Amino acid sequence: MVLFEKGDVTISVDDLRGTLDISYKGMPRIEEASLLVKVDGRFLSSITRALRFKGAKAFEGGDDYMNLALRYQLGDTVLECKGMLWVYRDSSIYIELENGLNRPPLEDPVATLRIRDVPYFSSALCSCNYRSRELIAKAFRYYTRGLAMGTEPRCEPPEDNPPYPAGIMGAEPVGPGKLEYSPPAYPVMLRDWRSVPPFTSFLLMRYRDDMKVALISVCHEGVRSFIRGNGRSLYVDAISHHPYRTYARIPLAVIAFDEDPYRAVEKAYSTYVSISKSTKLRKDKPYPAVFEYLGWCSWNAFLNDVDEKGLLEIAREFNEKRVPVRFFLIDAGWQHTSDNRLMSFDADREKFPRGLEATVKELKEKYSVKYVGVWHTLQGFWAGLDPESFKDYPLMEGSDGRWVPDPRDLRCFKFYFDYYDVLRRAGIDFIKVDNQYDIAKYVEGKMPIGEAAKALLYAMQSAAKCHGFAVINCMCMAPEDFYHWLSTNVSRVCMDYIPMWKGGAKLHLMYCAYNSLWYSQLTTPDYDMFQSHDPYARPHALMRAISGGPIYLTDRPGMVNAELARKLAFSDGRIPRPDRPALPTEDCIFRDPYNESYPLKVFNRVKDVGLIAVFNINKDGVKEKAIISPKDAMLDEDKRYAVYRYFGGRLDVIEGTGNIEVELDELDCELLIISPIVNGFAPIGIIDVFIAPKAIRDVRYRDGTLEIDLVEGGTFLAYIEREVDKVLVNGKAHAFSVEEGLLSILLPKELRNPRITIIIKD
C-alpha cells in the first residue's frame, strides 16, 4: 500500500490492483474504490487486471490541495488512462478520469467509479430521480383535474396514506438509454448504503461515530453522472447519451467529509463549482426582486383554460379582499399552439382577444400587480415547435421527432432572444421555464447531454438577462440542468403541488425540506404554488413562509382565504422572507418523518432570531410530540431565549441548552419564534404575519429605554423582564399590556415605519 495525506484525509493505494481506501480523521470511510472504463462494450478494471496499474503520483498544489494521479494501461498496448483526484485541505475530493481508451461507438456508462465497502456505516439520505409510479398520475387526475376544479373525478381516489418510497417511485426505467427518469428528485432515507436507488444525484451518509460524507453527482465536459447501488456495491456512472463523442476528461463525483452535515454538503458543492465553473453557488447570485413579493399563478386555478377574463376576475378579488398579491404568473394554456406544438410567439387570440399586452396593462394599472410573468417549456411547448411556423429559426429535429431550438453552437439563442423581445414589449417581466429535464430525450445520439443542456440553458438565461427577465426553473432537478444555472436563482425543489390530497400534502412538505438540504447550495428552492382554500392550506402556507424562497397562491376565483393569505405578506405585498433557505434540523436529517413517529422540523433565521416550523406528516396520522431547542436553529447555547408559539399563543423562557415540547395531531403544525433575551428584552415581532421578526428593522437598548423600528403597524409582541412605565409610538403615548412577561402593543395597521419607545420604570 502507498499512502497519501492531505489535511484529515488519508488515501491508501493498493500498489498491485490500483484500488483506493479513503480514511478521514484516522478512521476508514470508503474501501476498495476502483475505476471501470468501458471499451468496445466491455467494462475494464484493474481489479480483473484488464487494466494494468502502473503507479500513483501526488502533486502538491500549495496548501490548498493535492493532485493524485493513478495510471492504468490497457493490456500490452500503449493506451492508458488516469484516475485523477483533487484532494483539498477542507476534506473534499473531486474525482475524474483522464481517458485515452474510449473508441467509438461508445455505450453508456462510459466510465464508472465503484465503491465496494463503506465501513462503520449507520444511515443515509439521498435524492433520486427514479421514475414515479402511476399513483402520482392518479392523484393528478382525481384532485388537480377533478375535485380541485369543482368537477366530478373520472377515476378512483389515490390512497391518503400511500407507502413511500415504494408507492410513489420505483418503476423500472424503460426506453432508449433508460431515459425515463423523473423531473423532480425524491428524498429517500436509507439503512443500507448498497440500496441507493438509480438516478441518485445526492447522497449523504452518516457513520457510527457521527461523521458524515456527502457524495454528489456532476455534469461537465458533455458528461453527467448518477449514483446507484446494486445490493453489493455503490456505483457512480458517467453518461453522455452520444455514441460517437470521445472525452479526454470524464467527471465522476465529489466526496466531502465533515462532522457537521451542513458543512459536508456545502463543501461538496463549493468544490465542484470552483472546478467546473459551469454554474455559480446560490449565495453568489442575486435573488430576483419580483419574488420579494406575494404572487399568484394560474395553473391550479384554471389549468389550461386560463384566459383574460379569469385573470382579471381573480385580480379583482384580491383587491377587494385586501390580499396584496403583486405578481401574476400566467401558466400553461396562454400560448398559440396546435397539436401540442408552439405555433407563434403570440398569445392565443381566443383567450386573449385584446392581446396579451392589454391584459398585462390592466393587471398592472387597475389591480396593482407589479410584475407579470408567463410560462413556457424549454422546447417552446411540450411537443416542441412547429417547423413551418419557425422556419426562419435554427431548429434541430430531435431523436424523438420533436423540432426544438438548435443547441449546436448556441444557435438556439436567436429563438429565445426574439421570443423574449415579443414578451417584453407586451409588458412581461419574468418567465417560468418548464420541462428542462427532458433534454436527453431529444438529443439522444445527436449530441452529448451535457453539451446540449449547457447550450440551451446558457442561451435561455442570456436572452432572459438581455430583456431583464427573472426566471423560475421548473421540472429541472437533473444534473445537466442545475449545474448550468449561471444567472438564474429560483428553481422548483419538488413535484407539483396537488390540491386537497392529504397524503400528497405530507409528502410535499417532506420533499421540500429534504431536497433543500443540497439544492439550496445551487439555487433558491421554490416550493411551488398552493391554494389558500386547500383543507391542508395551513401547513402548506407555513412551510412556504419559512422557506426563504418565493410564495405564490393558485386560488380559484371566489375561494381565496384572505385571512390566511394576508399572513404571508406585509400590506405592500413584500413577503417577510427569512435570511436563507430553510433546512431540516440536524436531528431530522437521517430520520423518516413520514414512516416514523418523528415530527418534521425545519429551521431558518431572521438575524439572531431563530425560526422552527414543526409538522406532523406521519403516514398513519398518529399524534406526535416534538421536542424543540435553540440549537435546532443553530443558536448560541450560552444565552437565554424567549420562545413564542405562533399558533398556540404561548410564551416560554428557556436556557440555550433547554427545550420545550409541542404536541401535534395529523398534519398539524406549529411555528416557534426563538428570540435571544438581551438586557431583559426579547422582541417577537408583528404577529400579523407568520415571520413576525422580519417586521423589526432595528432594536436599540439605552439606559432606561428601548427603541424598536418596525416595517408597519399591527400587533407587536415581545418578552420583557422589567416593569414598563409607558410606551410611545412615534413619540406619542400609546396603550400596552404586559401579562406574565408578554408585552403586547396594538398599532394601527396603516402605520408605515413606526417607532416604538419603551420606557422602563426606575
PDB file of C-alpha atoms in Angstrom, residues 500-719:
ATOM      1  CA  MET A 500     -56.756  18.579  -1.461  1.00  0.00           C
ATOM      2  CA  TRP A 501     -54.727  15.336  -1.232  1.00  0.00           C
ATOM      3  CA  LYS A 502     -53.843  14.581   2.389  1.00  0.00           C
ATOM      4  CA  GLY A 503     -51.108  12.094   1.543  1.00  0.00           C
ATOM      5  CA  GLY A 504     -49.757  14.437  -1.094  1.00  0.00           C
ATOM      6  CA  ALA A 505     -49.587  17.321   1.398  1.00  0.00           C
ATOM      7  CA  LYS A 506     -47.460  15.243   3.760  1.00  0.00           C
ATOM      8  CA  LEU A 507     -45.102  14.111   1.026  1.00  0.00           C
ATOM      9  CA  HIS A 508     -44.864  17.591  -0.492  1.00  0.00           C
ATOM     10  CA  LEU A 509     -43.667  19.048   2.814  1.00  0.00           C
ATOM     11  CA  MET A 510     -41.098  16.275   3.140  1.00  0.00           C
ATOM     12  CA  TYR A 511     -39.794  16.669  -0.435  1.00  0.00           C
ATOM     13  CA  CYS A 512     -39.290  20.413   0.031  1.00  0.00           C
ATOM     14  CA  ALA A 513     -37.485  20.116   3.362  1.00  0.00           C
ATOM     15  CA  TYR A 514     -35.035  17.351   2.468  1.00  0.00           C
ATOM     16  CA  ASN A 515     -34.278  18.331  -1.117  1.00  0.00           C
ATOM     17  CA  SER A 516     -33.471  21.860   0.069  1.00  0.00           C
ATOM     18  CA  LEU A 517     -30.573  20.482   2.093  1.00  0.00           C
ATOM     19  CA  TRP A 518     -28.494  20.173  -1.082  1.00  0.00           C
ATOM     20  CA  TYR A 519     -30.460  22.064  -3.738  1.00  0.00           C
ATOM     21  CA  SER A 520     -30.098  25.326  -1.800  1.00  0.00           C
ATOM     22  CA  GLN A 521     -26.359  25.259  -2.471  1.00  0.00           C
ATOM     23  CA  LEU A 522     -27.040  25.982  -6.147  1.00  0.00           C
ATOM     24  CA  THR A 523     -30.360  27.840  -6.221  1.00  0.00           C
ATOM     25  CA  THR A 524     -33.152  29.236  -4.061  1.00  0.00           C
ATOM     26  CA  PRO A 525     -35.670  26.392  -3.662  1.00  0.00           C
ATOM     27  CA  ASP A 526     -39.178  27.109  -4.946  1.00  0.00           C
ATOM     28  CA  TYR A 527     -41.781  25.076  -3.009  1.00  0.00           C
ATOM     29  CA  ASP A 528     -44.411  25.604  -5.751  1.00  0.00           C
ATOM     30  CA  MET A 529     -47.761  27.366  -5.583  1.00  0.00           C
ATOM     31  CA  PHE A 530     -50.590  26.355  -3.228  1.00  0.00           C
ATOM     32  CA  GLN A 531     -54.259  27.150  -2.655  1.00  0.00           C
ATOM     33  CA  SER A 532     -55.216  29.100   0.456  1.00  0.00           C
ATOM     34  CA  HIS A 533     -58.582  27.293   0.441  1.00  0.00           C
ATOM     35  CA  ASP A 534     -56.991  23.818   0.441  1.00  0.00           C
ATOM     36  CA  PRO A 535     -58.100  21.818   3.534  1.00  0.00           C
ATOM     37  CA  TYR A 536     -54.383  21.461   4.350  1.00  0.00           C
ATOM     38  CA  ALA A 537     -53.519  25.058   3.490  1.00  0.00           C
ATOM     39  CA  ARG A 538     -52.069  25.980   6.892  1.00  0.00           C
ATOM     40  CA  PRO A 539     -49.084  23.597   6.813  1.00  0.00           C
ATOM     41  CA  HIS A 540     -48.541  24.431   3.142  1.00  0.00           C
ATOM     42  CA  ALA A 541     -48.578  28.164   3.968  1.00  0.00           C
ATOM     43  CA  LEU A 542     -46.246  27.842   6.943  1.00  0.00           C
ATOM     44  CA  MET A 543     -43.741  25.749   5.011  1.00  0.00           C
ATOM     45  CA  ARG A 544     -43.581  28.350   2.263  1.00  0.00           C
ATOM     46  CA  ALA A 545     -43.406  31.231   4.740  1.00  0.00           C
ATOM     47  CA  ILE A 546     -40.301  29.793   6.389  1.00  0.00           C
ATOM     48  CA  SER A 547     -38.786  28.558   3.110  1.00  0.00           C
ATOM     49  CA  GLY A 548     -36.771  31.678   2.302  1.00  0.00           C
ATOM     50  CA  GLY A 549     -37.987  31.467  -1.295  1.00  0.00           C
ATOM     51  CA  PRO A 550     -40.943  32.679  -3.371  1.00  0.00           C
ATOM     52  CA  ILE A 551     -44.541  32.422  -2.132  1.00  0.00           C
ATOM     53  CA  TYR A 552     -47.401  32.323  -4.592  1.00  0.00           C
ATOM     54  CA  LEU A 553     -51.029  31.283  -4.409  1.00  0.00           C
ATOM     55  CA  THR A 554     -53.096  29.495  -7.051  1.00  0.00           C
ATOM     56  CA  ASP A 555     -56.639  30.045  -5.761  1.00  0.00           C
ATOM     57  CA  ARG A 556     -59.695  29.923  -7.969  1.00  0.00           C
ATOM     58  CA  PRO A 557     -61.989  32.970  -8.105  1.00  0.00           C
ATOM     59  CA  GLY A 558     -64.358  33.123  -5.153  1.00  0.00           C
ATOM     60  CA  MET A 559     -62.294  30.792  -2.978  1.00  0.00           C
ATOM     61  CA  VAL A 560     -59.437  32.926  -1.591  1.00  0.00           C
ATOM     62  CA  ASN A 561     -58.842  32.502   2.159  1.00  0.00           C
ATOM     63  CA  ALA A 562     -57.874  36.117   2.753  1.00  0.00           C
ATOM     64  CA  GLU A 563     -57.149  35.724   6.466  1.00  0.00           C
ATOM     65  CA  LEU A 564     -54.517  33.062   5.797  1.00  0.00           C
ATOM     66  CA  ALA A 565     -53.110  34.741   2.685  1.00  0.00           C
ATOM     67  CA  ARG A 566     -52.533  38.051   4.478  1.00  0.00           C
ATOM     68  CA  LYS A 567     -50.239  36.293   6.973  1.00  0.00           C
ATOM     69  CA  LEU A 568     -47.796  35.699   4.133  1.00  0.00           C
ATOM     70  CA  ALA A 569     -47.030  39.331   3.247  1.00  0.00           C
ATOM     71  CA  PHE A 570     -46.844  42.853   4.539  1.00  0.00           C
ATOM     72  CA  SER A 571     -49.549  45.232   3.349  1.00  0.00           C
ATOM     73  CA  ASP A 572     -47.411  46.410   0.396  1.00  0.00           C
ATOM     74  CA  GLY A 573     -47.097  42.815  -0.837  1.00  0.00           C
ATOM     75  CA  ARG A 574     -43.495  42.260   0.270  1.00  0.00           C
ATOM     76  CA  ILE A 575     -43.049  38.868   1.892  1.00  0.00           C
ATOM     77  CA  PRO A 576     -41.248  38.710   5.248  1.00  0.00           C
ATOM     78  CA  ARG A 577     -38.604  36.430   3.777  1.00  0.00           C
ATOM     79  CA  PRO A 578     -36.151  34.847   6.245  1.00  0.00           C
ATOM     80  CA  ASP A 579     -32.415  35.226   5.781  1.00  0.00           C
ATOM     81  CA  ARG A 580     -31.632  31.972   3.951  1.00  0.00           C
ATOM     82  CA  PRO A 581     -33.264  28.823   2.558  1.00  0.00           C
ATOM     83  CA  ALA A 582     -34.909  26.703   5.248  1.00  0.00           C
ATOM     84  CA  LEU A 583     -33.244  23.372   6.073  1.00  0.00           C
ATOM     85  CA  PRO A 584     -34.257  20.301   8.071  1.00  0.00           C
ATOM     86  CA  THR A 585     -32.952  20.393  11.637  1.00  0.00           C
ATOM     87  CA  GLU A 586     -29.936  18.189  12.250  1.00  0.00           C
ATOM     88  CA  ASP A 587     -31.833  15.624  14.325  1.00  0.00           C
ATOM     89  CA  CYS A 588     -34.267  15.122  11.400  1.00  0.00           C
ATOM     90  CA  ILE A 589     -31.758  14.639   8.580  1.00  0.00           C
ATOM     91  CA  PHE A 590     -31.413  10.882   8.985  1.00  0.00           C
ATOM     92  CA  ARG A 591     -34.932  10.237  10.279  1.00  0.00           C
ATOM     93  CA  ASP A 592     -38.035   9.410   8.234  1.00  0.00           C
ATOM     94  CA  PRO A 593     -40.904  11.632   9.474  1.00  0.00           C
ATOM     95  CA  TYR A 594     -43.367  10.098   7.022  1.00  0.00           C
ATOM     96  CA  ASN A 595     -42.857   6.460   8.035  1.00  0.00           C
ATOM     97  CA  GLU A 596     -41.677   7.045  11.627  1.00  0.00           C
ATOM     98  CA  SER A 597     -43.444   8.747  14.508  1.00  0.00           C
ATOM     99  CA  TYR A 598     -40.963  11.616  14.386  1.00  0.00           C
ATOM    100  CA  PRO A 599     -42.052  15.174  13.554  1.00  0.00           C
ATOM    101  CA  LEU A 600     -40.544  17.045  10.623  1.00  0.00           C
ATOM    102  CA  LYS A 601     -38.680  20.157  11.768  1.00  0.00           C
ATOM    103  CA  VAL A 602     -37.191  22.852   9.547  1.00  0.00           C
ATOM    104  CA  PHE A 603     -35.329  25.932  10.680  1.00  0.00           C
ATOM    105  CA  ASN A 604     -34.401  29.381   9.479  1.00  0.00           C
ATOM    106  CA  ARG A 605     -33.211  32.671  10.924  1.00  0.00           C
ATOM    107  CA  VAL A 606     -34.047  36.369  10.890  1.00  0.00           C
ATOM    108  CA  LYS A 607     -30.754  37.857  12.052  1.00  0.00           C
ATOM    109  CA  ASP A 608     -30.219  36.426  15.559  1.00  0.00           C
ATOM    110  CA  VAL A 609     -33.817  35.196  15.971  1.00  0.00           C
ATOM    111  CA  GLY A 610     -34.401  31.514  15.276  1.00  0.00           C
ATOM    112  CA  LEU A 611     -37.442  30.083  13.499  1.00  0.00           C
ATOM    113  CA  ILE A 612     -38.527  26.459  13.855  1.00  0.00           C
ATOM    114  CA  ALA A 613     -41.520  25.098  11.930  1.00  0.00           C
ATOM    115  CA  VAL A 614     -42.640  21.652  13.029  1.00  0.00           C
ATOM    116  CA  PHE A 615     -45.112  19.398  11.194  1.00  0.00           C
ATOM    117  CA  ASN A 616     -46.808  16.055  11.837  1.00  0.00           C
ATOM    118  CA  ILE A 617     -46.590  14.299   8.454  1.00  0.00           C
ATOM    119  CA  ASN A 618     -46.763  10.734   9.765  1.00  0.00           C
ATOM    120  CA  LYS A 619     -48.274   8.406   7.171  1.00  0.00           C
ATOM    121  CA  ASP A 620     -50.669   6.773   9.647  1.00  0.00           C
ATOM    122  CA  GLY A 621     -51.800  10.020  11.267  1.00  0.00           C
ATOM    123  CA  VAL A 622     -50.661   9.185  14.810  1.00  0.00           C
ATOM    124  CA  LYS A 623     -50.371  12.007  17.350  1.00  0.00           C
ATOM    125  CA  GLU A 624     -46.780  13.168  17.778  1.00  0.00           C
ATOM    126  CA  LYS A 625     -44.683  15.030  20.323  1.00  0.00           C
ATOM    127  CA  ALA A 626     -41.977  17.357  19.059  1.00  0.00           C
ATOM    128  CA  ILE A 627     -39.013  18.457  21.163  1.00  0.00           C
ATOM    129  CA  ILE A 628     -37.586  21.829  20.132  1.00  0.00           C
ATOM    130  CA  SER A 629     -34.452  23.543  21.388  1.00  0.00           C
ATOM    131  CA  PRO A 630     -32.497  26.675  20.396  1.00  0.00           C
ATOM    132  CA  LYS A 631     -29.716  24.523  18.970  1.00  0.00           C
ATOM    133  CA  ASP A 632     -32.199  23.285  16.342  1.00  0.00           C
ATOM    134  CA  ALA A 633     -31.861  26.763  14.811  1.00  0.00           C
ATOM    135  CA  MET A 634     -28.079  26.825  15.392  1.00  0.00           C
ATOM    136  CA  LEU A 635     -28.416  29.388  18.176  1.00  0.00           C
ATOM    137  CA  ASP A 636     -25.857  30.008  20.911  1.00  0.00           C
ATOM    138  CA  GLU A 637     -26.413  27.598  23.801  1.00  0.00           C
ATOM    139  CA  ASP A 638     -24.887  30.076  26.280  1.00  0.00           C
ATOM    140  CA  LYS A 639     -27.831  32.501  26.008  1.00  0.00           C
ATOM    141  CA  ARG A 640     -31.395  32.571  27.350  1.00  0.00           C
ATOM    142  CA  TYR A 641     -34.344  32.693  24.946  1.00  0.00           C
ATOM    143  CA  ALA A 642     -37.963  33.695  24.798  1.00  0.00           C
ATOM    144  CA  VAL A 643     -39.862  31.126  22.722  1.00  0.00           C
ATOM    145  CA  TYR A 644     -43.211  32.127  21.253  1.00  0.00           C
ATOM    146  CA  ARG A 645     -45.603  29.545  19.795  1.00  0.00           C
ATOM    147  CA  TYR A 646     -47.307  31.272  16.901  1.00  0.00           C
ATOM    148  CA  PHE A 647     -50.469  29.167  16.758  1.00  0.00           C
ATOM    149  CA  GLY A 648     -50.533  28.265  20.447  1.00  0.00           C
ATOM    150  CA  GLY A 649     -50.062  31.897  21.526  1.00  0.00           C
ATOM    151  CA  ARG A 650     -47.839  30.808  24.413  1.00  0.00           C
ATOM    152  CA  LEU A 651     -44.544  32.271  25.601  1.00  0.00           C
ATOM    153  CA  ASP A 652     -41.818  30.225  27.327  1.00  0.00           C
ATOM    154  CA  VAL A 653     -38.395  31.247  28.633  1.00  0.00           C
ATOM    155  CA  ILE A 654     -35.675  28.626  28.382  1.00  0.00           C
ATOM    156  CA  GLU A 655     -31.928  28.276  28.631  1.00  0.00           C
ATOM    157  CA  GLY A 656     -29.926  27.719  25.470  1.00  0.00           C
ATOM    158  CA  THR A 657     -29.494  24.068  26.449  1.00  0.00           C
ATOM    159  CA  GLY A 658     -33.174  23.659  27.302  1.00  0.00           C
ATOM    160  CA  ASN A 659     -36.117  22.518  25.208  1.00  0.00           C
ATOM    161  CA  ILE A 660     -39.880  22.635  25.011  1.00  0.00           C
ATOM    162  CA  GLU A 661     -42.436  20.076  23.876  1.00  0.00           C
ATOM    163  CA  VAL A 662     -45.211  20.544  21.342  1.00  0.00           C
ATOM    164  CA  GLU A 663     -47.959  18.002  20.635  1.00  0.00           C
ATOM    165  CA  LEU A 664     -49.283  17.760  17.091  1.00  0.00           C
ATOM    166  CA  ASP A 665     -52.268  15.996  15.543  1.00  0.00           C
ATOM    167  CA  GLU A 666     -52.179  14.738  11.946  1.00  0.00           C
ATOM    168  CA  LEU A 667     -50.961  17.436   9.532  1.00  0.00           C
ATOM    169  CA  ASP A 668     -50.924  19.912  12.392  1.00  0.00           C
ATOM    170  CA  CYS A 669     -48.045  22.381  12.574  1.00  0.00           C
ATOM    171  CA  GLU A 670     -46.509  24.981  14.840  1.00  0.00           C
ATOM    172  CA  LEU A 671     -44.098  27.872  14.349  1.00  0.00           C
ATOM    173  CA  LEU A 672     -41.705  28.672  17.174  1.00  0.00           C
ATOM    174  CA  ILE A 673     -40.012  32.066  17.241  1.00  0.00           C
ATOM    175  CA  ILE A 674     -36.877  31.844  19.401  1.00  0.00           C
ATOM    176  CA  SER A 675     -35.588  35.285  20.386  1.00  0.00           C
ATOM    177  CA  PRO A 676     -32.441  35.847  22.491  1.00  0.00           C
ATOM    178  CA  ILE A 677     -33.001  37.781  25.706  1.00  0.00           C
ATOM    179  CA  VAL A 678     -30.742  40.844  25.822  1.00  0.00           C
ATOM    180  CA  ASN A 679     -30.984  43.320  28.711  1.00  0.00           C
ATOM    181  CA  GLY A 680     -34.148  41.592  29.841  1.00  0.00           C
ATOM    182  CA  PHE A 681     -35.866  42.065  26.463  1.00  0.00           C
ATOM    183  CA  ALA A 682     -36.587  39.757  23.525  1.00  0.00           C
ATOM    184  CA  PRO A 683     -38.663  41.053  20.572  1.00  0.00           C
ATOM    185  CA  ILE A 684     -41.011  38.628  18.807  1.00  0.00           C
ATOM    186  CA  GLY A 685     -42.267  40.982  16.092  1.00  0.00           C
ATOM    187  CA  ILE A 686     -45.541  41.841  14.339  1.00  0.00           C
ATOM    188  CA  ILE A 687     -47.628  38.671  14.559  1.00  0.00           C
ATOM    189  CA  ASP A 688     -49.996  39.704  11.769  1.00  0.00           C
ATOM    190  CA  VAL A 689     -47.560  37.751   9.572  1.00  0.00           C
ATOM    191  CA  PHE A 690     -46.049  34.318  10.195  1.00  0.00           C
ATOM    192  CA  ILE A 691     -42.451  35.522  10.063  1.00  0.00           C
ATOM    193  CA  ALA A 692     -43.066  38.143  12.752  1.00  0.00           C
ATOM    194  CA  PRO A 693     -39.402  39.110  13.465  1.00  0.00           C
ATOM    195  CA  LYS A 694     -38.964  40.259   9.859  1.00  0.00           C
ATOM    196  CA  ALA A 695     -41.152  43.261  10.709  1.00  0.00           C
ATOM    197  CA  ILE A 696     -38.404  44.543  13.025  1.00  0.00           C
ATOM    198  CA  ARG A 697     -35.980  46.930  11.347  1.00  0.00           C
ATOM    199  CA  ASP A 698     -33.844  47.695  14.382  1.00  0.00           C
ATOM    200  CA  VAL A 699     -33.735  47.425  18.183  1.00  0.00           C
ATOM    201  CA  ARG A 700     -31.696  49.828  20.308  1.00  0.00           C
ATOM    202  CA  TYR A 701     -31.043  49.473  24.024  1.00  0.00           C
ATOM    203  CA  ARG A 702     -30.370  52.655  26.002  1.00  0.00           C
ATOM    204  CA  ASP A 703     -30.384  53.478  29.695  1.00  0.00           C
ATOM    205  CA  GLY A 704     -33.971  53.091  30.784  1.00  0.00           C
ATOM    206  CA  THR A 705     -35.433  52.941  27.274  1.00  0.00           C
ATOM    207  CA  LEU A 706     -35.838  50.594  24.343  1.00  0.00           C
ATOM    208  CA  GLU A 707     -36.422  51.760  20.768  1.00  0.00           C
ATOM    209  CA  ILE A 708     -37.865  49.439  18.136  1.00  0.00           C
ATOM    210  CA  ASP A 709     -38.226  50.452  14.495  1.00  0.00           C
ATOM    211  CA  LEU A 710     -40.824  48.452  12.572  1.00  0.00           C
ATOM    212  CA  VAL A 711     -41.822  47.923   8.943  1.00  0.00           C
ATOM    213  CA  GLU A 712     -45.522  48.626   9.572  1.00  0.00           C
ATOM    214  CA  GLY A 713     -48.260  48.501  12.153  1.00  0.00           C
ATOM    215  CA  GLY A 714     -50.034  45.517  13.622  1.00  0.00           C
ATOM    216  CA  THR A 715     -49.840  43.565  16.881  1.00  0.00           C
ATOM    217  CA  PHE A 716     -46.315  43.803  18.283  1.00  0.00           C
ATOM    218  CA  LEU A 717     -45.215  41.224  20.853  1.00  0.00           C
ATOM    219  CA  ALA A 718     -42.066  40.987  22.969  1.00  0.00           C
ATOM    220  CA  TYR A 719     -40.822  39.397  26.156  1.00  0.00           C
TER     221      TYR A 719
END
